Amino acid sequence: MARAKKGSTSPARRGPAAGGADHNVQKRIESERISADIADFQKSGGRIEKLGVTRVLQKIAPATADEHSAAEPSGRGRRRK
């Protein structure tokens, strides 16, 4: 039995998918709209606070044994009814 060559079938489409070009246009329009909204907000006296990296986003050292025992519930306290 003869095997078909890999290139003998119809060539694969190259380039963006059918909706790809339209999607890029939509992303650009949305980006421009957001930029215009921010500019209008700043013109009207609004201020945007730019936040830095928070502790949550930094690498946090693993908890020590003391921290684990303090975090565990002791079994005392109010119980739900």
CSV table of C-alpha atoms in Angstrom, one decimal:
chain,number,residue,atom,x,y,z
A,1,MET,CA,0.0,0.0,0.0
A,2,ALA,CA,1.4,3.4,-1.0
A,3,ARG,CA,1.6,6.1,1.6
A,4,ALA,CA,0.7,9.6,0.6
A,5,LYS,CA,3.4,12.2,1.0
A,6,LYS,CA,2.9,14.8,3.7
A,7,GLY,CA,2.8,17.7,1.2
A,8,SER,CA,0.4,16.0,-1.2
A,9,THR,CA,-2.7,17.1,0.6
A,10,SER,CA,-4.0,20.6,0.4
A,11,PRO,CA,-1.5,23.0,1.9
A,12,ALA,CA,-2.3,24.2,5.5
A,13,ARG,CA,-3.5,27.7,5.8
A,14,ARG,CA,-0.9,30.1,7.0
A,15,GLY,CA,-1.7,33.4,8.7
A,16,PRO,CA,-4.4,34.5,11.1
A,17,ALA,CA,-7.6,32.6,11.6
A,18,ALA,CA,-10.7,33.8,9.9
A,19,GLY,CA,-11.7,36.0,12.9
A,20,GLY,CA,-8.1,36.9,13.9
A,21,ALA,CA,-7.8,40.2,12.0
A,22,ASP,CA,-11.2,41.4,13.3
A,23,HIS,CA,-10.2,40.4,16.8
A,24,ASN,CA,-7.0,42.5,16.6
A,25,VAL,CA,-9.1,45.5,15.5
A,26,GLN,CA,-11.4,45.0,18.4
A,27,LYS,CA,-8.5,44.9,20.9
A,28,ARG,CA,-7.0,48.1,19.4
A,29,ILE,CA,-10.4,49.9,19.6
A,30,GLU,CA,-10.9,48.8,23.2
A,31,SER,CA,-7.4,49.9,24.1
A,32,GLU,CA,-7.9,53.3,22.5
A,33,ARG,CA,-11.2,53.7,24.3
A,34,ILE,CA,-9.6,52.9,27.7
A,35,SER,CA,-6.8,55.3,27.0
A,36,ALA,CA,-9.3,58.0,26.1
A,37,ASP,CA,-11.3,57.3,29.3
A,38,ILE,CA,-8.2,57.6,31.5
A,39,ALA,CA,-7.2,60.8,29.8
A,40,ASP,CA,-10.7,62.3,30.3
A,41,PHE,CA,-10.6,61.2,34.0
A,42,GLN,CA,-7.2,62.9,34.5
A,43,LYS,CA,-8.3,66.1,32.7
A,44,SER,CA,-11.3,66.4,35.0
A,45,GLY,CA,-8.9,66.3,38.0
A,46,GLY,CA,-9.0,62.6,38.8
A,47,ARG,CA,-5.8,61.0,40.1
A,48,ILE,CA,-4.8,57.4,39.5
A,49,GLU,CA,-2.8,55.7,42.2
A,50,LYS,CA,-0.2,53.3,40.8
A,51,LEU,CA,0.5,50.5,43.2
A,52,GLY,CA,3.7,48.7,43.6
A,53,VAL,CA,4.3,45.0,44.2
A,54,THR,CA,2.5,43.9,47.3
A,55,ARG,CA,3.8,41.3,49.8
A,56,VAL,CA,1.3,38.8,48.4
A,57,LEU,CA,3.0,38.9,45.1
A,58,GLN,CA,6.5,38.5,46.5
A,59,LYS,CA,7.9,35.1,47.5
A,60,ILE,CA,6.9,34.4,51.0
A,61,ALA,CA,9.0,32.1,53.2
A,62,PRO,CA,7.3,28.9,54.3
A,63,ALA,CA,5.7,29.0,57.8
A,64,THR,CA,7.8,27.7,60.7
A,65,ALA,CA,6.5,25.0,63.1
A,66,ASP,CA,5.6,27.7,65.7
A,67,GLU,CA,3.4,29.5,63.2
A,68,HIS,CA,1.7,26.3,62.2
A,69,SER,CA,0.8,25.4,65.9
A,70,ALA,CA,-0.5,28.9,66.5
A,71,ALA,CA,-2.7,28.8,63.4
A,72,GLU,CA,-4.4,25.5,64.4
A,73,PRO,CA,-7.7,25.8,66.2
A,74,SER,CA,-7.6,24.6,69.8
A,75,GLY,CA,-11.0,23.1,69.8
A,76,ARG,CA,-12.3,25.6,72.3
A,77,GLY,CA,-14.7,28.4,71.5
A,78,ARG,CA,-18.2,28.8,70.3
A,79,ARG,CA,-19.7,26.0,68.3
A,80,ARG,CA,-22.3,26.4,65.7
A,81,LYS,CA,-25.8,25.1,66.5
